Short mmCIF file of C-alpha atoms in Angstrom, two decimals:
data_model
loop_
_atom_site.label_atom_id
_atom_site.label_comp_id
_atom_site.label_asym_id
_atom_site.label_seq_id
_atom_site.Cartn_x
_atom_site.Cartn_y
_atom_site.Cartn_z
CA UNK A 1 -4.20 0.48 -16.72
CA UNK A 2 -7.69 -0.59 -15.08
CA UNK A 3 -8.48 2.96 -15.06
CA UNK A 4 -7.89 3.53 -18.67
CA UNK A 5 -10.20 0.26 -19.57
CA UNK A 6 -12.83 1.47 -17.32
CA UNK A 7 -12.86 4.62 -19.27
CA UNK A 8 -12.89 3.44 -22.53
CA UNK A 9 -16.03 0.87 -21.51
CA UNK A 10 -18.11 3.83 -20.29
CA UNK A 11 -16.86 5.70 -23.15
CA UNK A 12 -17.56 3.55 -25.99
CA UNK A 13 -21.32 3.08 -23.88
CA UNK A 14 -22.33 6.35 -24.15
CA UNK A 15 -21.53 6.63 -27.66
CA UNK A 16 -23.65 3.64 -28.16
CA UNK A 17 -26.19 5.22 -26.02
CA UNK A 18 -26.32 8.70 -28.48
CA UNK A 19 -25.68 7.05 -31.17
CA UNK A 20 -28.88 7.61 -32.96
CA UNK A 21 -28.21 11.17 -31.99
CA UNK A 22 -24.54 11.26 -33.53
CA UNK A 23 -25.94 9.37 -36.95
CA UNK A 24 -28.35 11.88 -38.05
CA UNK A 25 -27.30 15.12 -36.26
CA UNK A 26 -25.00 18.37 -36.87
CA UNK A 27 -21.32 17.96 -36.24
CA UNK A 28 -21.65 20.64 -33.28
CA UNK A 29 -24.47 18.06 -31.99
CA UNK A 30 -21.99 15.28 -32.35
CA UNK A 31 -19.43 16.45 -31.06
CA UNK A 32 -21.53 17.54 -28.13
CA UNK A 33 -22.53 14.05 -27.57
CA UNK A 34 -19.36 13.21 -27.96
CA UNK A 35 -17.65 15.43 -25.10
CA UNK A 36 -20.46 15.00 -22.69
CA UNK A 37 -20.19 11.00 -22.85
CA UNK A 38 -16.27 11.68 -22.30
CA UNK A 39 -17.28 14.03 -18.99
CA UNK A 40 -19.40 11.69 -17.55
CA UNK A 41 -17.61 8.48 -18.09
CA UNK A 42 -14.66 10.21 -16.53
CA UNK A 43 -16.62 11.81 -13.40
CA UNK A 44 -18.42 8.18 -13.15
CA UNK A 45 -15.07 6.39 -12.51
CA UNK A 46 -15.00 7.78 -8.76
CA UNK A 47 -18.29 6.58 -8.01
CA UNK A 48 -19.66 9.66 -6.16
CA UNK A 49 -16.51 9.69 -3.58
CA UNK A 50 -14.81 13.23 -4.99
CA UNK A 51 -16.62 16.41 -5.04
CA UNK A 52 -15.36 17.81 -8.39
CA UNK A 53 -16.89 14.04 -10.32
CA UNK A 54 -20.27 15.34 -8.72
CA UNK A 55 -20.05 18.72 -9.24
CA UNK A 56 -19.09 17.49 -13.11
CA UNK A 57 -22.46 15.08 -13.48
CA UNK A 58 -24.50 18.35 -11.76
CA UNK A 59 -22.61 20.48 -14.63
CA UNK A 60 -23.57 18.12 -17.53
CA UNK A 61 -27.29 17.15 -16.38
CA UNK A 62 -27.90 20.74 -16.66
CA UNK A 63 -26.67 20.78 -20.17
CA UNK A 64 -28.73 17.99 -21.34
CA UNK A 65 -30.68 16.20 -18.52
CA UNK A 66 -31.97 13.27 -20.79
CA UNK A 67 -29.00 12.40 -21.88
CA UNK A 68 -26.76 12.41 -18.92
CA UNK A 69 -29.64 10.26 -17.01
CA UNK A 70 -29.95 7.61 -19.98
CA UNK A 71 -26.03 7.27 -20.18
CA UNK A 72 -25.66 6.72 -16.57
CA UNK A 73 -28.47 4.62 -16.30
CA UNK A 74 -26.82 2.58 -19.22
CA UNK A 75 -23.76 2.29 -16.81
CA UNK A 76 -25.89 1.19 -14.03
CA UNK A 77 -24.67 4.50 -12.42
CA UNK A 78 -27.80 6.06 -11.98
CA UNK A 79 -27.49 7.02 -8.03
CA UNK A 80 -24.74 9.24 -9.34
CA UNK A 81 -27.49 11.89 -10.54
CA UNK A 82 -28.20 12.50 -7.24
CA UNK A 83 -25.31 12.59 -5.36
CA UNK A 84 -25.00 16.00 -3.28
CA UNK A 85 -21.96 18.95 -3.42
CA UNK A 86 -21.22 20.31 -0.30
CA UNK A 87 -22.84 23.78 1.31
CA UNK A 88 -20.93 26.60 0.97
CA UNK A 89 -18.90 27.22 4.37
CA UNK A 90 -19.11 31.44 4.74
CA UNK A 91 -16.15 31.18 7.62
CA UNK A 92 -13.73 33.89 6.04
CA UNK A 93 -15.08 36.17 8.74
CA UNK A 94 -14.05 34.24 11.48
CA UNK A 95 -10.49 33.53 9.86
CA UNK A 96 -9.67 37.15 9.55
CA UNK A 97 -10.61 37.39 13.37
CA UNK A 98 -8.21 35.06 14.28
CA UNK A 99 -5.23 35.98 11.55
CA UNK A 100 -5.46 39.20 13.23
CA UNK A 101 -4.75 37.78 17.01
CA UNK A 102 -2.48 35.73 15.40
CA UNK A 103 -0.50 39.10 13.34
CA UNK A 104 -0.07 40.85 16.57
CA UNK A 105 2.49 38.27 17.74
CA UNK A 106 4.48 37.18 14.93
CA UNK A 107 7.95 38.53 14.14
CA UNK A 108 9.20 40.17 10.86
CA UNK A 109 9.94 36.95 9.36
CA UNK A 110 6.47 35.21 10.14
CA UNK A 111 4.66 38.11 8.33
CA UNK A 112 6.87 37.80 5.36
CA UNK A 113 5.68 34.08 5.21
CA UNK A 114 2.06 35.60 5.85
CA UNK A 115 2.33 37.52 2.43
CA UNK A 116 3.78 34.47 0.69
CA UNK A 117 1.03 32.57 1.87
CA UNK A 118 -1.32 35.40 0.29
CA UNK A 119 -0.39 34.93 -2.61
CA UNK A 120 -0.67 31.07 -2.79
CA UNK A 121 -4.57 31.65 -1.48
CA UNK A 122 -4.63 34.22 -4.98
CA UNK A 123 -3.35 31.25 -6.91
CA UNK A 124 -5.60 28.80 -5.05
CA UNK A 125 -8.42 30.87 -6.57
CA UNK A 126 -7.35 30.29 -9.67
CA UNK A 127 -7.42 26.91 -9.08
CA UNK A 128 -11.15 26.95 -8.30
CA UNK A 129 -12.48 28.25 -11.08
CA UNK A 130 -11.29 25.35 -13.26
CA UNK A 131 -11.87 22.16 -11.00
CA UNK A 132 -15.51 21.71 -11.11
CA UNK A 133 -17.07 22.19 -8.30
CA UNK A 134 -14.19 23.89 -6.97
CA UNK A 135 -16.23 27.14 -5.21
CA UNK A 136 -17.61 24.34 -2.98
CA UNK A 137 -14.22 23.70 -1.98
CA UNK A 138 -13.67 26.24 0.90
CA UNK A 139 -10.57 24.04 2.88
CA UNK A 140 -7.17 24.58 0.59
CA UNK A 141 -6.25 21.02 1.75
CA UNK A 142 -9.60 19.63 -0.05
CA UNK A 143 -9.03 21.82 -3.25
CA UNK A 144 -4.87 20.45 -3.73
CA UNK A 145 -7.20 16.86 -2.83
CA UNK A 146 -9.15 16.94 -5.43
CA UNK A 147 -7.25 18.70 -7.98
CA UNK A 148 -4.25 15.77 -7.68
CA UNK A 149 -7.41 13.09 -8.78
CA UNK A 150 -8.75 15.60 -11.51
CA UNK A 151 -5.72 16.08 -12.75
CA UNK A 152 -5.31 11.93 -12.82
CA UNK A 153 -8.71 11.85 -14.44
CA UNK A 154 -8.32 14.17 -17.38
CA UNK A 155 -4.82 12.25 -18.31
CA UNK A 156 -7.18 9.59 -18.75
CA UNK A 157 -9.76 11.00 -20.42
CA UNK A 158 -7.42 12.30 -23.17
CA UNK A 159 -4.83 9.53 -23.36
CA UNK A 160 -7.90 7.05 -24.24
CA UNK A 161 -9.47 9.64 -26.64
CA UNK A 162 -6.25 10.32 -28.22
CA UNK A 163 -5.35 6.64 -28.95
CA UNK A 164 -9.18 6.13 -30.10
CA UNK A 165 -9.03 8.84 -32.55
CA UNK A 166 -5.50 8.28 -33.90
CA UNK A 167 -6.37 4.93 -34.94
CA UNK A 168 -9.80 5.71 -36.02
CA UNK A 169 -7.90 8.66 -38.39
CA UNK A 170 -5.04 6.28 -39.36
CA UNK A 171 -7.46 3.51 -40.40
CA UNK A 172 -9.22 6.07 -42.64
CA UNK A 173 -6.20 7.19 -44.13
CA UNK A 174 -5.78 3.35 -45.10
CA UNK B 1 -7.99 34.83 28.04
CA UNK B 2 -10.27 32.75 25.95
CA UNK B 3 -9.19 34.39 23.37
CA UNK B 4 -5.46 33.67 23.94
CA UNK B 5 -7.10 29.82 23.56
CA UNK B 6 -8.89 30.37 20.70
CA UNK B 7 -5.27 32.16 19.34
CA UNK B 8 -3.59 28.83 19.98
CA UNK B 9 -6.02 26.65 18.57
CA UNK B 10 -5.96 28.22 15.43
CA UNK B 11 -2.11 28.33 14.80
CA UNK B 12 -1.96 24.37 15.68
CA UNK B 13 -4.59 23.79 13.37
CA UNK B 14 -3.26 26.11 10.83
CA UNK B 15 0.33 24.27 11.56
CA UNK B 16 -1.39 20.86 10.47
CA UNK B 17 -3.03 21.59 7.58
CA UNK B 18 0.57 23.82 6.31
CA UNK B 19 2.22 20.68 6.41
CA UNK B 20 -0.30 18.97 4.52
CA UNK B 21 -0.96 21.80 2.05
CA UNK B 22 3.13 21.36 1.03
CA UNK B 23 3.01 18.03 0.88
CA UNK B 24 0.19 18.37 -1.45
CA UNK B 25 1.97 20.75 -3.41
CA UNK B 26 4.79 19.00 -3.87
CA UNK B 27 2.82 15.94 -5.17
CA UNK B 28 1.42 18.73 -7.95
CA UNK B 29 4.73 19.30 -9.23
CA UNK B 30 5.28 15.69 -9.81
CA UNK B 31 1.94 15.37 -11.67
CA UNK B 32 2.62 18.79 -14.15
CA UNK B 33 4.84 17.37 -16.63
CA UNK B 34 6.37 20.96 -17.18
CA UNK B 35 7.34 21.02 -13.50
CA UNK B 36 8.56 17.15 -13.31
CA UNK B 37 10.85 17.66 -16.28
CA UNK B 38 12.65 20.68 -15.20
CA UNK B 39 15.90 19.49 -13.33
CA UNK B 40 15.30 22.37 -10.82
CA UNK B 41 12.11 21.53 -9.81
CA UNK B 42 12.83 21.41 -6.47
CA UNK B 43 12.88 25.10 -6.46
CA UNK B 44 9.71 26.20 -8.55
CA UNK B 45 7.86 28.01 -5.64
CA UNK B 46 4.32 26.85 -4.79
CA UNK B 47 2.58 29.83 -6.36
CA UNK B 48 4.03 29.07 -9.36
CA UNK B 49 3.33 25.46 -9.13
CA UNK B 50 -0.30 26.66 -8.80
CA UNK B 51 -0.36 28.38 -11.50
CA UNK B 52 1.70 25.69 -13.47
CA UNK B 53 -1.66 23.75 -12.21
CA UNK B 54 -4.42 26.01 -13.52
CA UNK B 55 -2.58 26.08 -17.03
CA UNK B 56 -2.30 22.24 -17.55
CA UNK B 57 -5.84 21.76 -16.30
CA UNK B 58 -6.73 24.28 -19.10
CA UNK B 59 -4.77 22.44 -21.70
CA UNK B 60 -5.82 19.02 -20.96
CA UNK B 61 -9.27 20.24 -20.93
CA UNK B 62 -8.96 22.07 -24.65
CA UNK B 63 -6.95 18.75 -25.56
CA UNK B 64 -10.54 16.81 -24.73
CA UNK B 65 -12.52 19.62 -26.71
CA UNK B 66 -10.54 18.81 -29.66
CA UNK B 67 -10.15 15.68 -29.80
CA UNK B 68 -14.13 15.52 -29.80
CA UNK B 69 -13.95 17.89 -32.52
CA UNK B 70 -11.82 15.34 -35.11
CA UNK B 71 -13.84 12.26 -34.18
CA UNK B 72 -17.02 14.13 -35.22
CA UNK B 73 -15.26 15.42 -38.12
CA UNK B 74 -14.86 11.92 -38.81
CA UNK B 75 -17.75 10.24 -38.08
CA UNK B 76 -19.12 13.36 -40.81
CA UNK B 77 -16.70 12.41 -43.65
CA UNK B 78 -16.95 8.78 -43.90
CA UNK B 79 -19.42 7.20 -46.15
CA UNK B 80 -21.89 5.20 -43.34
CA UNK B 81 -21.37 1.88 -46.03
CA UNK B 82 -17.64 2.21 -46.06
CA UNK B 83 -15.17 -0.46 -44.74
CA UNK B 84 -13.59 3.16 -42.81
CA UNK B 85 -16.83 3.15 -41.50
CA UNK B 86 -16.43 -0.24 -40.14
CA UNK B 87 -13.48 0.21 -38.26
CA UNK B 88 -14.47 3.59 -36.26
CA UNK B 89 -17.47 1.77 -35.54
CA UNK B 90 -15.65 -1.33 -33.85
CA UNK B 91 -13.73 1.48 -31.69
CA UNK B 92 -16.54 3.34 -30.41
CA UNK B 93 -18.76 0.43 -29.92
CA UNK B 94 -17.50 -2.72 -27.64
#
């Protein structure tokens, strides 16, 4: 797929990019370089347009600011350093106002389905502490959003990895 | 009174974006290959897809982690001269 050949390009640039880095370093170093030119190929492929690929780029500059801006400036993605997350919306006050006008009316049933949904927002939490960027994410529609494309990204990410290293491991076994 | 409005604006709001949560949910449990390939899928509830959805994300990221980890290993244990050498580098580089 186009998405899995965009990948790999961005990929394989980084690597070229910290490749003086991954000749003469540590293996902890390498591998670094390694996993942070994986991130930020993969948050690169959406181009700004999802919050958890910017949240990602935010997440890796502060890990090693050089680096990140020399890779995306290899990619001619440089813009994407800058690229803004969203402000936190405080509005959970004004939501409990109006779930409790709406509780006064509702029947047995429709307070049942309250609780369910309760328990989805506990699980939505979850959810937020593993998609970047995800406790910018205050609308339950957004977070689904842009888990669905993270999701779509990480298959990606390791489905190119994974056929890179196998055949870099079965070529050394040769 | 206004706040019988402000009542009714909420719920019609809140009845849009239920819709669109489920739908949204449903297209999770097509994407979480656990989910998909259980024949009763229909009936995994949406907290459990959820959580279904926080696990997978967690595996597919540790899948990442490692597979950094053996291509370092890698580019460690090759001699730099070797014709193993050679071929790793064609696959990292273009």
């Amino acid at each position: 797929s186009s998405m899995n050949e965009e990948f790999l390009k961005k990929w394989q640039m980084g690597l070229q990019i910290f490749s003086p880095s991954i000749d003469n370093t540590s293996v902890s170093e390498r591998k670094r370089a390694i996993k942070l030119s994986a991130d930020v190929a993969m948050a690169s492929l959406r181009k700004g347009t999802t919050c958890w690929s910017r949240a990602l780029i935010q997440k890796t500059a502060t890990e090693d600011n050089f680096l990140v801006r020399q890779m995306l400036s290899g990619i001619k993605e440089e813009p994407l350093i800058n690229k803004k997350l969203p402000k936190v919306m405080c509005h959970r006050k004004i939501v409990r106002r109006s779930k409790k006008i709406l509780m006064r009316r509702k029947s047995r049933s429709a307070m049942e389905e309250v609780a369910a949904k309760k328990l989805v927002k506990k699980k939505t939490q979850g959810l937020r502490n593993v998609v970047p960027g995800g406790e910018f994410m205050s609308s339950n529609v957004l977070l689904i959003q842009e888990t669905l494309d993270y999701i779509i990204s990480l298959q990606t990410q390791v489905n190119v990895m994974k056929s890179i290293v196998d055949a870099a491991e079965a070529g050394i076994e040769r | 009174m206004s706040s019988s409005r402000r009542s009714r604006q909420a719920s019609s709001s809140s009845r849009i974006s239920d819709d669109q949560i489920t739908d949204l949910i449903s297209k999770l449990r097509q994407s979480i290959p656990e989910i998909r390939q259980n024949r009763r899928s229909s009936t995994v509830s949406a907290s459990k897809v959820l959580q279904e959805t926080c696990n997978y994300i967690r595996n597919l990221n540790k899948e990442a982690d490692d597979l950094s980890d053996r291509l370092s290993q890698l580019l460690e244990t090759i001699d730099p001269n070797s014709p193993q050498a050679a071929i790793i580098r064609s696959l990292i580089n273009e």
